[in-house]
Coordinates of C-alpha atoms and ligand atoms in Angstrom, one line a residue:
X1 CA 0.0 0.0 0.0
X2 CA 1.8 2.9 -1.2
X3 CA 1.5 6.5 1.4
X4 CA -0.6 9.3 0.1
X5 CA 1.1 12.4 1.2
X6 CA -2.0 14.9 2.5
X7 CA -0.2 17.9 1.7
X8 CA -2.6 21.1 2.6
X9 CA -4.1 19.6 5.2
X10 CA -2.1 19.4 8.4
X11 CA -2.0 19.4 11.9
X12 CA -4.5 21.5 12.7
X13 CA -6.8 20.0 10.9
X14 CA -5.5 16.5 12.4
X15 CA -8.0 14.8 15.6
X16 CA -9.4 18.0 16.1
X17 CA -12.2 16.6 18.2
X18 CA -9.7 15.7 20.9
X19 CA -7.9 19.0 20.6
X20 CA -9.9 20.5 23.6
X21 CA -9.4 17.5 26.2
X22 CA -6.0 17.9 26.9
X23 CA -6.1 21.3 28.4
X24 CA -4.9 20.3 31.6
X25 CA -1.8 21.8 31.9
X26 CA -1.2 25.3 33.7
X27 CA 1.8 27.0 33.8
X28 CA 3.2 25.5 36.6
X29 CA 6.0 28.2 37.6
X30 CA 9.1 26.3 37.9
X31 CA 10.2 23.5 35.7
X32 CA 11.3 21.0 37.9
X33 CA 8.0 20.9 40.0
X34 CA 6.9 19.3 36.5
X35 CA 5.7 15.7 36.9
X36 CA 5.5 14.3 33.2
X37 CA 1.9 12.4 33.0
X38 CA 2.5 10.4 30.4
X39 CA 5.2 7.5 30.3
X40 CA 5.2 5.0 27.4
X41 CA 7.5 2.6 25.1
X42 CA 7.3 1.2 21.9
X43 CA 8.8 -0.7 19.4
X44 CA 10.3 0.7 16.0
X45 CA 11.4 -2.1 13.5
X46 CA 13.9 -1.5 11.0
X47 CA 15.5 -4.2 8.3
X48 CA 19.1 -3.1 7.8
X49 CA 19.8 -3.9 3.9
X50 CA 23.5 -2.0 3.8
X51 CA 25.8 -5.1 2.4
X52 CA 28.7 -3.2 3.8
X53 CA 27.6 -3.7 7.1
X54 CA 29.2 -6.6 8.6
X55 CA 28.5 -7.5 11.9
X56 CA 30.4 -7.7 15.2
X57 CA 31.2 -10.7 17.3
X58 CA 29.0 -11.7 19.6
X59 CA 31.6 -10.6 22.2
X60 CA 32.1 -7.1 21.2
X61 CA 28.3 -6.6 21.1
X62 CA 27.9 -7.7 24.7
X63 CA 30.5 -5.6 26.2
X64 CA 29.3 -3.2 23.9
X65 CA 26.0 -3.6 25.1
X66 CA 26.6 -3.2 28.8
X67 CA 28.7 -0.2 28.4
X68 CA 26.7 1.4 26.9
X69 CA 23.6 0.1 29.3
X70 CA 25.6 1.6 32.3
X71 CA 26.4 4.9 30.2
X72 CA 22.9 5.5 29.0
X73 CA 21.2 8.4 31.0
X74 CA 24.8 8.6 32.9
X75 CA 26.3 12.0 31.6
X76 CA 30.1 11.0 33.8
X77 CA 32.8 11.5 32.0
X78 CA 33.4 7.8 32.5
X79 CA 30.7 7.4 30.8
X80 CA 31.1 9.4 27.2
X81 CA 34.7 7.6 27.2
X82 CA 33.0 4.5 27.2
X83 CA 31.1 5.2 24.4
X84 CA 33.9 6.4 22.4
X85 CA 36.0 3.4 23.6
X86 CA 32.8 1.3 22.3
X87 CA 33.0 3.2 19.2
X88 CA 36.3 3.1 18.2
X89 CA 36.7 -0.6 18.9
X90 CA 33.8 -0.9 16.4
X91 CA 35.7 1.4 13.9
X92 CA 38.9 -0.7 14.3
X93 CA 37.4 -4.1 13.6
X94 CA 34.8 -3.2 11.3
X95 CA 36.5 -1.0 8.6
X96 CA 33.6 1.4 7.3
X97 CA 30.7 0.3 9.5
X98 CA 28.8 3.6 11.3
X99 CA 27.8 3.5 14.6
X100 CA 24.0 3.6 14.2
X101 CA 23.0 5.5 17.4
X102 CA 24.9 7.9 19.1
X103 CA 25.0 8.2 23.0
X104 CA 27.8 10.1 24.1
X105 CA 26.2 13.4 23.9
X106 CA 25.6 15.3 27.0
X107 CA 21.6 15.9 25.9
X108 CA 20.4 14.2 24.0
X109 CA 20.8 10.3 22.4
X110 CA 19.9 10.2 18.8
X111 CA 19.9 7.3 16.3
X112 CA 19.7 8.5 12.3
X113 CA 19.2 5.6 10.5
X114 CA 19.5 4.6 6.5
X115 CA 18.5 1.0 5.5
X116 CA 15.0 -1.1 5.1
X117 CA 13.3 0.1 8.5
X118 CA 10.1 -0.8 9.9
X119 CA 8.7 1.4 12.8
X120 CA 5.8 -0.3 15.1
X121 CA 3.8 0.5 18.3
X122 CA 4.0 -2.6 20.3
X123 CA 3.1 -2.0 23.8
X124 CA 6.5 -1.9 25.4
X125 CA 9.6 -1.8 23.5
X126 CA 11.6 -0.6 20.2
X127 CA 12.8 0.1 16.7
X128 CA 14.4 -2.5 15.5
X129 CA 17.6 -3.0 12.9
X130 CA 17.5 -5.9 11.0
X131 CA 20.0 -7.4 8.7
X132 CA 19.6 -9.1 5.9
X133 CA 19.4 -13.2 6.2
X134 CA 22.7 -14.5 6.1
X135 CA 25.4 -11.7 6.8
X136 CA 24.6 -12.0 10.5
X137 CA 24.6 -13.6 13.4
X138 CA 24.3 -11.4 16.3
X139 CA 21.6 -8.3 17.3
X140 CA 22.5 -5.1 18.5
X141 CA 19.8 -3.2 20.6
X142 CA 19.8 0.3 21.5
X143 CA 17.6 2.2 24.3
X144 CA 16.8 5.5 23.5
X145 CA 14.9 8.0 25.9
X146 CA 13.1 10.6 23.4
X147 CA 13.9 13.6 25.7
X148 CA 17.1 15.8 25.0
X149 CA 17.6 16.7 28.6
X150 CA 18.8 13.0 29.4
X151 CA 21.1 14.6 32.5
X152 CA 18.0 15.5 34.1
X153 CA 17.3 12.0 35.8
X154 CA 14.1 13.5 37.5
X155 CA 12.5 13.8 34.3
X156 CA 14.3 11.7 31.9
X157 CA 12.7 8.4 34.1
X158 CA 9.6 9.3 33.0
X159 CA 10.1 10.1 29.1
X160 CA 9.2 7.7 26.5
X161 CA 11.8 5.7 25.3
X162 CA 12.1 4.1 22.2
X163 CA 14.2 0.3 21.8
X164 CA 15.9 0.5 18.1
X165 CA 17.1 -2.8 17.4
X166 CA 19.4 -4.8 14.6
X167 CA 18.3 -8.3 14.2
X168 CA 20.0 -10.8 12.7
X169 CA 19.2 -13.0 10.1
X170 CA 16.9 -15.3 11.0
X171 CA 14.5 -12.6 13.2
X172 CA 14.6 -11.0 9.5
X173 CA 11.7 -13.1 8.8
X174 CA 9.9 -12.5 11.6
X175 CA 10.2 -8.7 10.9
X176 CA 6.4 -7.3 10.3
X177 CA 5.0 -6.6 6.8
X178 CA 5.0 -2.9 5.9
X179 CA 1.0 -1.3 6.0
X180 CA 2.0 2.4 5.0
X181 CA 5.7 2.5 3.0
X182 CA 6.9 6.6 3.3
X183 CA 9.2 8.4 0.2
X184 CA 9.9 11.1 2.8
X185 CA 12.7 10.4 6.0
X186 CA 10.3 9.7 9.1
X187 CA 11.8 11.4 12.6
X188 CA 10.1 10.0 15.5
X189 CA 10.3 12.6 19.0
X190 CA 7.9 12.8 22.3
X191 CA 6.2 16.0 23.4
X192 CA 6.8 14.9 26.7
X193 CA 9.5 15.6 29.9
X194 CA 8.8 19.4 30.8
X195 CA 6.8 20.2 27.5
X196 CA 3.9 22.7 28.9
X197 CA 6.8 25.2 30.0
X198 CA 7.5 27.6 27.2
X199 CA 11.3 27.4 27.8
X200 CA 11.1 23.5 27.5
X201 CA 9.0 23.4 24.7
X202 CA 11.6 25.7 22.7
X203 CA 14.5 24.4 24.8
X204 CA 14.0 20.5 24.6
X205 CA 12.0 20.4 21.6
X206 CA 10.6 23.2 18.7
X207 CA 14.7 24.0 18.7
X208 CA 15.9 20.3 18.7
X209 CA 12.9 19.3 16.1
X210 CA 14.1 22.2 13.8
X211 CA 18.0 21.4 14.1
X212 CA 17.0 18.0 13.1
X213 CA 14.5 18.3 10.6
X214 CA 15.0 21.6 9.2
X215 CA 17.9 19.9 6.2
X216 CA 14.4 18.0 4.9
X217 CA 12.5 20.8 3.6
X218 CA 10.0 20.0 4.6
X219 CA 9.9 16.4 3.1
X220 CA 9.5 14.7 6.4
X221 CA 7.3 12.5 8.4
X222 CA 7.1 13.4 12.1
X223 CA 6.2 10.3 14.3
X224 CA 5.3 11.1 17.3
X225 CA 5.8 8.6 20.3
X226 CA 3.3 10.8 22.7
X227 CA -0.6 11.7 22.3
X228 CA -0.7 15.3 23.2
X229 CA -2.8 16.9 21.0
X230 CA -3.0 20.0 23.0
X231 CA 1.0 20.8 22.4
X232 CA 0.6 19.9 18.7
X233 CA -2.4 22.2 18.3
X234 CA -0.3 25.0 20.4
X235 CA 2.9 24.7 18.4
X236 CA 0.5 24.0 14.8
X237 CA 2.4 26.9 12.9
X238 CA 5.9 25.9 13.8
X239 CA 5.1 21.9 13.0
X240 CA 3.3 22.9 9.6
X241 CA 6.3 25.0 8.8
X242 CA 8.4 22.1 9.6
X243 CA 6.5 19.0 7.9
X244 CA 4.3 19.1 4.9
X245 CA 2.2 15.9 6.3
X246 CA 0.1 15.0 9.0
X247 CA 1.8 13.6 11.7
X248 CA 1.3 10.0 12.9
X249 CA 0.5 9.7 16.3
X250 CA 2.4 6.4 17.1
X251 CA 1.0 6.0 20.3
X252 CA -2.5 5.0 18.2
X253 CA -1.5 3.2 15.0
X254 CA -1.6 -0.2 14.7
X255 CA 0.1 -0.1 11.3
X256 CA 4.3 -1.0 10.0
X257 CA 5.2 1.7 9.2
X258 CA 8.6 1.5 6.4
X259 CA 11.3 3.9 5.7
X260 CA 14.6 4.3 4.0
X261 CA 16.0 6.6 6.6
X262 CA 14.5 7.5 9.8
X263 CA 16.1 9.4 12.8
X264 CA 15.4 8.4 16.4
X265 CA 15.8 11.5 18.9
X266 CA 16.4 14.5 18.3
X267 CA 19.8 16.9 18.0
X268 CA 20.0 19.5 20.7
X269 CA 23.4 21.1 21.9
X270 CA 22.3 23.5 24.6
X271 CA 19.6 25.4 26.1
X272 CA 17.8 28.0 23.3
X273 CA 21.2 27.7 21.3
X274 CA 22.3 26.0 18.2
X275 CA 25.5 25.1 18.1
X276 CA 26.2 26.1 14.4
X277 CA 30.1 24.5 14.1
X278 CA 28.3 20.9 14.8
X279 CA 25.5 21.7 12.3
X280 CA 26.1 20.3 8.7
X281 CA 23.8 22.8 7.3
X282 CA 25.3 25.1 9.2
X283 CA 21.9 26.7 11.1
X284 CA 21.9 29.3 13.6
X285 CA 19.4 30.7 15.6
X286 CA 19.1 33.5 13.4
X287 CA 17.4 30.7 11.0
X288 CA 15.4 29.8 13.6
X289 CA 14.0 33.0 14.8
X290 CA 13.3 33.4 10.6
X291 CA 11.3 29.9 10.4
X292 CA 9.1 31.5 13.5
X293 CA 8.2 34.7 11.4
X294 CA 7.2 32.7 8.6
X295 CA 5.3 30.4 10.6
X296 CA 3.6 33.0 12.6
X297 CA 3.9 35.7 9.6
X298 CA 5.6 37.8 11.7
X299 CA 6.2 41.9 9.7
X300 CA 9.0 42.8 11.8
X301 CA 12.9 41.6 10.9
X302 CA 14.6 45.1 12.6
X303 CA 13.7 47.1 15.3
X304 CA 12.5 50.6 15.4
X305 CA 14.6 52.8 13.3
X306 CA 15.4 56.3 14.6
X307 CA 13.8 58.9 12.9
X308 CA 12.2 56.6 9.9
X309 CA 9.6 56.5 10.8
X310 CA 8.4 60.5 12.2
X311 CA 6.3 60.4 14.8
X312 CA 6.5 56.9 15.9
X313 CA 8.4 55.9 19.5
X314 CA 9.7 52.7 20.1
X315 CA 8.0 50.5 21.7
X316 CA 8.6 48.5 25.0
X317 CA 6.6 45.7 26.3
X318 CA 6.5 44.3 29.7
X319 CA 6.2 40.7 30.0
X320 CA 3.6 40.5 33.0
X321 CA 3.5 36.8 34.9
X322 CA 0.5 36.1 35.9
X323 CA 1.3 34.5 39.9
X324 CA 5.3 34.8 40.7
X325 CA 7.5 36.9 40.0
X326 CA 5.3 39.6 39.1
X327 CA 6.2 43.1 38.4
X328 CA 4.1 44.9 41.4
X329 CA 4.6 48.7 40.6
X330 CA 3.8 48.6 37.2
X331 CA 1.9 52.2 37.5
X332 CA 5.0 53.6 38.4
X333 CA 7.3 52.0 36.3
X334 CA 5.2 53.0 32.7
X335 CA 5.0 56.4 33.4
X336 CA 9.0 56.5 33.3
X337 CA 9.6 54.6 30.3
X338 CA 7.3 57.0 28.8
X339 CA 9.3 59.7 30.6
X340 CA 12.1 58.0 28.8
X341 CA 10.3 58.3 25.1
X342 CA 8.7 54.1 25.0
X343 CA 5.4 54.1 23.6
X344 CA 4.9 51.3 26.6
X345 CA 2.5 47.8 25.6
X346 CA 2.1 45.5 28.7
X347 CA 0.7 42.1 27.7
X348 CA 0.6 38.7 29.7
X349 CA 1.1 35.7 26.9
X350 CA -2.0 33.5 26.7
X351 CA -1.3 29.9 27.3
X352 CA -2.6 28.6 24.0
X353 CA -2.6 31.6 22.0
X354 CA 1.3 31.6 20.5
X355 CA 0.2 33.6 17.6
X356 CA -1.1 36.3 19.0
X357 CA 1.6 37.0 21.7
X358 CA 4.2 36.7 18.7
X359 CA 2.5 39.2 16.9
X360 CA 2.7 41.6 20.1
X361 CA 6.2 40.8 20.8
X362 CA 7.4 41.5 17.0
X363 CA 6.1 44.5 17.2
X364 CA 7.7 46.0 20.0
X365 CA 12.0 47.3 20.2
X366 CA 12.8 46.4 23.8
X367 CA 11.1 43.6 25.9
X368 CA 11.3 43.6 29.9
X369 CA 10.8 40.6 32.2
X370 CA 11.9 39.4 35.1
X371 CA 13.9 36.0 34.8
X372 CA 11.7 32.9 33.9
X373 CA 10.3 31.3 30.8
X374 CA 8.1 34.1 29.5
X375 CA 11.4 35.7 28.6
X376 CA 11.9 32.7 26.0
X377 CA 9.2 35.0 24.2
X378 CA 12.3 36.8 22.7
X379 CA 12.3 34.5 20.0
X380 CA 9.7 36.6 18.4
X381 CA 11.4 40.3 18.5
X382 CA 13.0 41.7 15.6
X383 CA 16.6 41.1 15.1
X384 CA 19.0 43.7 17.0
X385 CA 15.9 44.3 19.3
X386 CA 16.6 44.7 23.3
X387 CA 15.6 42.0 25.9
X388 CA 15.8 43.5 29.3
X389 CA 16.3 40.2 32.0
X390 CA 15.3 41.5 35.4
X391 CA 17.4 39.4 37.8
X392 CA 15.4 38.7 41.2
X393 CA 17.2 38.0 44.1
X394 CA 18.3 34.2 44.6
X395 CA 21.9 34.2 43.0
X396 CA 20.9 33.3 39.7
X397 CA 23.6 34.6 37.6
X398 CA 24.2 31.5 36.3
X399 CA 20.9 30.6 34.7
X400 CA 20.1 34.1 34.1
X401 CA 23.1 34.3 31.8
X402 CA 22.8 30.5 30.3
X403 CA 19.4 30.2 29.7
X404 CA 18.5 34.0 28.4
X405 CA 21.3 35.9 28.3
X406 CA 23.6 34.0 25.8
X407 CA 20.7 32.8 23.7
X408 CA 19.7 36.6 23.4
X409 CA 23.2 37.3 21.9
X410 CA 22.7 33.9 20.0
X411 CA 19.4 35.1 17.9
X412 CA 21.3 38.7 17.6
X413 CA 19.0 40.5 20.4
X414 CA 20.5 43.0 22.7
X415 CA 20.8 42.1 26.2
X416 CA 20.7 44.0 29.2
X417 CA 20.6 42.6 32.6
X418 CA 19.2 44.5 35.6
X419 CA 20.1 42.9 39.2
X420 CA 17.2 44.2 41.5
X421 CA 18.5 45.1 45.0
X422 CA 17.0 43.7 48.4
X423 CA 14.6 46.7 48.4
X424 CA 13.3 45.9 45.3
X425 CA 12.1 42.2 46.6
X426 CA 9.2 42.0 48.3
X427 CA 10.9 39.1 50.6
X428 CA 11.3 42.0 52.8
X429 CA 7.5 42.1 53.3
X430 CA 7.9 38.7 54.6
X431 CA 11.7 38.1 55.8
X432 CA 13.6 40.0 58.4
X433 CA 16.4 41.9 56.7
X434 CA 19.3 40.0 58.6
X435 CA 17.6 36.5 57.1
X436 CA 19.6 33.8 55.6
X437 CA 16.8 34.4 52.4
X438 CA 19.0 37.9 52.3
X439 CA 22.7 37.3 54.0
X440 CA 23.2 33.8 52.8
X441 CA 21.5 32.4 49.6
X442 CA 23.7 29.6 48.8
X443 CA 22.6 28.2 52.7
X444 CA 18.7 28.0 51.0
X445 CA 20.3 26.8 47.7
X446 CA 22.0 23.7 49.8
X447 CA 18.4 22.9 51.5
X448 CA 17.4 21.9 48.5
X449 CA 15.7 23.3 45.3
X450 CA 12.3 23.1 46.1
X451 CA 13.0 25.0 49.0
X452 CA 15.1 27.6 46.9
X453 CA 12.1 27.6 44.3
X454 CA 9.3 28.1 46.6
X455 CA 11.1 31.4 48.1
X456 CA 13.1 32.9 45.0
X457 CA 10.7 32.0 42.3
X458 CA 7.7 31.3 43.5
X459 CA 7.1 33.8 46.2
X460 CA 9.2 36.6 45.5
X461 CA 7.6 39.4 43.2
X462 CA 9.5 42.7 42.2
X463 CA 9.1 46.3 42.9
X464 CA 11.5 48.1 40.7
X465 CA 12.6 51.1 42.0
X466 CA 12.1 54.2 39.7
X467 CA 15.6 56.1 40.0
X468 CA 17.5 53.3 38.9
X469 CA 15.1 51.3 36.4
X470 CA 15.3 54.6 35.1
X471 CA 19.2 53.8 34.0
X472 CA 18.5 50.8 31.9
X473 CA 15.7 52.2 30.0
X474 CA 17.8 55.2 28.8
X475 CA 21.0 52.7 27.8
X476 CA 17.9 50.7 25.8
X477 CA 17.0 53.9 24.3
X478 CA 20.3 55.3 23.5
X479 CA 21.4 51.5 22.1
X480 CA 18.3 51.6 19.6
X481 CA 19.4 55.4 18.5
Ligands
NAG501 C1 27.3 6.8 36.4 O1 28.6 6.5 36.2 C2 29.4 6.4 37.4 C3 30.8 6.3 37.1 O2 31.0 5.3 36.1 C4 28.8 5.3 38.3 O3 29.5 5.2 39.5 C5 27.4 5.5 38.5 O4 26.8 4.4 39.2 C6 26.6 5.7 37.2 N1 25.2 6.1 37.5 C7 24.2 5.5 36.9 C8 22.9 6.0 37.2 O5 24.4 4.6 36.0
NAG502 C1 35.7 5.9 12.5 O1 36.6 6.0 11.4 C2 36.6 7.2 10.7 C3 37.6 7.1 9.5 O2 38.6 6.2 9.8 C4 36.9 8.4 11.6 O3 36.8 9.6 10.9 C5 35.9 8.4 12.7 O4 36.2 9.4 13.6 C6 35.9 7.1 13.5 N1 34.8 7.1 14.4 C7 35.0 6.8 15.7 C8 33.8 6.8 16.5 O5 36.1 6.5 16.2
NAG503 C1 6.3 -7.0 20.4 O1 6.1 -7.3 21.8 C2 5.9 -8.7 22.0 C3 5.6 -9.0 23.4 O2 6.5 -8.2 24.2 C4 7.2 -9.4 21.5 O3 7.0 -10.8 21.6 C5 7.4 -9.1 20.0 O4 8.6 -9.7 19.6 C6 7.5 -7.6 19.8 N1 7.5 -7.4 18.4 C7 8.6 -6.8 17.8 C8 8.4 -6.5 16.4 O5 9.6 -6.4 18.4
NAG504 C1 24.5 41.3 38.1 O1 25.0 40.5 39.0 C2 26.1 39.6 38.6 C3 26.6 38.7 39.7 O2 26.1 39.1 40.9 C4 27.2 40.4 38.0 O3 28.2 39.5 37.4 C5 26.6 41.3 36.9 O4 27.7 42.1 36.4 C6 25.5 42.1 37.4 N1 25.0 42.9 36.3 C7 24.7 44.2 36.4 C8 24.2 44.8 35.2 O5 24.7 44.8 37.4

């Protein structure tokens, strides 16, 4: 049965009945309080037809096998050496054989895959590599977690994971029929781990998905391990823009389906950043933030330019979050970037709404929120645009500058940081100034993260204080002149 490509009619228009049942996710304020709901496996089948493949001892595959059974989901340094180890031994004996799935990275494991491949939902385990009757006599099996945060062993227990498997010749026969055979490369992923969380779903995978896919054009199929329909109708624009078919929902389909090259996981280097040296087509975020304003038809590429356009200010938004963090005097904060010469927009994102929130953060020069994922929003400003990261108190340097600050600089945005003083927390509503919460952060910090989170980001809100806000809006106003 040959696979009619429905081209024109795409996710949106895919299971819409079920669209509206999965609303059950809020936005829970700090990522790691994030219990995934959803754990499941499956089995992906794949014949292996490359004559040049010749296969390993039995003995090799073993060892193989269980170093690469202790490394998996272990990010040591031990660990990455025994997978080169594993993979140079492989090289040595076996001339011009590839590895087939790659688990040294500190991310993500991903598994691209040429050959006669067979991909099946079977309750509890894997893809599977097969090779062709005769050249073999051993199976390799590989078990890979479709999550590219695998150092986060909170989550990464809970993520789907996917068993690809070579068998050897005589499990060739047993191999399943092919229902639906694809032209296009399939690339099977999970909407899963922290998915719900704006930074995740960029982060871990809209980035990773694009990275991956982005060198197909368009020509690929999109199997996805995971029923969420919720996050598939959220992200619609970005998927569509990615895939010219319908994606299969793997979790529901009882079919075989057959590729000549599939890929297994997903590339993803860090945190809102492509790491363009790695990348063989050479992407940047700067290619990313472009896909997103054709997906979302975005007008703006540049910011505000001085004097261009006569009698027009640039504008400023203020990312408002809706229960932590939350700016509390913005009444007196507005007037002064008006002061200042903003035309001021204040807008709180709408959970499922991406388009609209895109269009109101395109069309602003200089965005301002205080440190958490609404910030990841930035993605939708106009290159050489201003992202202003208000830094509560809580010793955050380090995430403030690696999961918003860098990836500004990556997508070509300005960056300005502001560190609010104690005065400007209101933890001195509910903390005595000589607290630990004030004298000694890293003493919280070592009672644990939830404890950290619940104070710093959960109850802490900011009041900025006029004088010295006042400062950062005139070096955003003098960068955009
Ligand atoms: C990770 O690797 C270290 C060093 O090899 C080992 O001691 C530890 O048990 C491993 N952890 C897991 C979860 O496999
Ligand atoms: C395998 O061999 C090729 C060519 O000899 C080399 O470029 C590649 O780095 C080797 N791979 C590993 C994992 O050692
Ligand atoms: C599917 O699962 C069953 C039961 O676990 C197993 O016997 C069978 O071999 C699996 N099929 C494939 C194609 O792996
Ligand atoms: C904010 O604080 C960090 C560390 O405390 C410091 O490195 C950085 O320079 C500060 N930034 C500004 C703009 O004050």
């Amino acid at each position: 049965m040959g696979y009619e490509p429905k081209l024109g009619k795409k996710f949106i228009q895919f299971d819409f009945r079920s669209f509206g049942l999965g609303l059950i996710v809020g936005c829970l304020l700090v990522s790691t309080t994030y219990i995934s709901l959803f754990r499941t496996d499956m089995d992906l089948v794949a014949l292996w037809k490359s004559s040049q493949r010749a296969s390993p001892t039995a003995t090799e595959t073993l060892t193989g096998l269980s170093r690469l059974g202790k490394q998996h989901g272990n990010v040591t340094r031990e660990g990455e050496t025994a997978t080169k180890n594993f993979l140079s031994t492989r090289n040595k004996s076996e001339g011009r054989r590839q590895p087939i799935c790659d688990l040294s990275q500190y991310r993500t494991d991903i598994c691209d895959i040429q050959g006669d491949i067979r991909i099946v939902w079977n309750g509890s385990s894997p893809v599977t590599l097969v090779n062709p009757p005769g050249t073999s006599r051993t199976s390799e099996s590989w078990e890979i977690k479709l999550y590219a945060r695998k150092a986060d062993r909170r989550v990464i227990r809970r993520v789907p994971k996917v068993k690809v498997k070579s068998l050897h010749g005589d499990q060739v026969e047993e191999s399943p029929h092919c229902s639906v055979t694809h032209a296009v490369p399939g690339v099977v992923f999970a909407t899963t781990g922290y998915v719900g969380n704006i930074f995740h779903d960029f982060s871990d995978v809209l980035i990773p998905l694009f990275q991956t896919t982005r060198q197909f054009k368009g020509q690929v199929q999109f199997l996805i391990a995971n029923n969420k329909p919720w996050w598939i109708r959220k992200y619609h624009h970005v998927l569509n823009e990615l895939s010219a078919y319908n994606f299969i929902n793997l979790e529901n389909d009882d079919r075989v389906h057959c590729f000549e090259h599939a890929i297994v996981g997903l590339q993803a280097d860090k945190d809102l950043m492509i790491d363009t040296a790695k990348s063989p087509e050479g992407l940047s975020m700067v290619d990313f933030v472009q896909l997103l304003r054709s997906a979302y038809s975005l007008k703006r590429a540049r910011p505000w330019p001085a004097g261009k356009e006569p009698g027009r200010r640039p504008r400023l938004l203020f990312i408002s979050r809706g229960r932590s963090r939350r700016f509390m005097n913005l009444d007196e904060i507005v007037p002064v970037a008006e002061e200042v010469g903003f035309e001021v927009v204040s807008a709180e994102p709408k959970f499922m709404d991406v388009a609209k929130f895109a269009e109101t953060v395109n069309s602003v020069d200089v965005m301002v929120g205080v440190h958490g994922a609404g910030l990841t929003n930035m993605v939708f400003l106009p290159t050489d645009a201003i992202l202003i990261q208000v830094v509560p108190l809580a010793k955050l340097d380090w995430i403030a500058e690696h999961y918003y600050a860098m990836p500004a600089l990556g997508m070509k945005l300005r960056h300005l940081q502001y560190n609010i003083t104690t005065e400007e927390s209101t933890l001195i509503q509910q903390y005595p100034r000589d607290h630990a919460v004030f004298t000694d952060p890293d003493s919280i910090r070592k009672e644990g993260w939830q404890k950290m989170a619940k104070i710093y980001l959960v109850e802490q809100n900011v009041r900025l204080d006029k004088d010295r806000f006042r400062g950062v809006l005139k070096e955003a106003i003098e960068l955009l002149n």
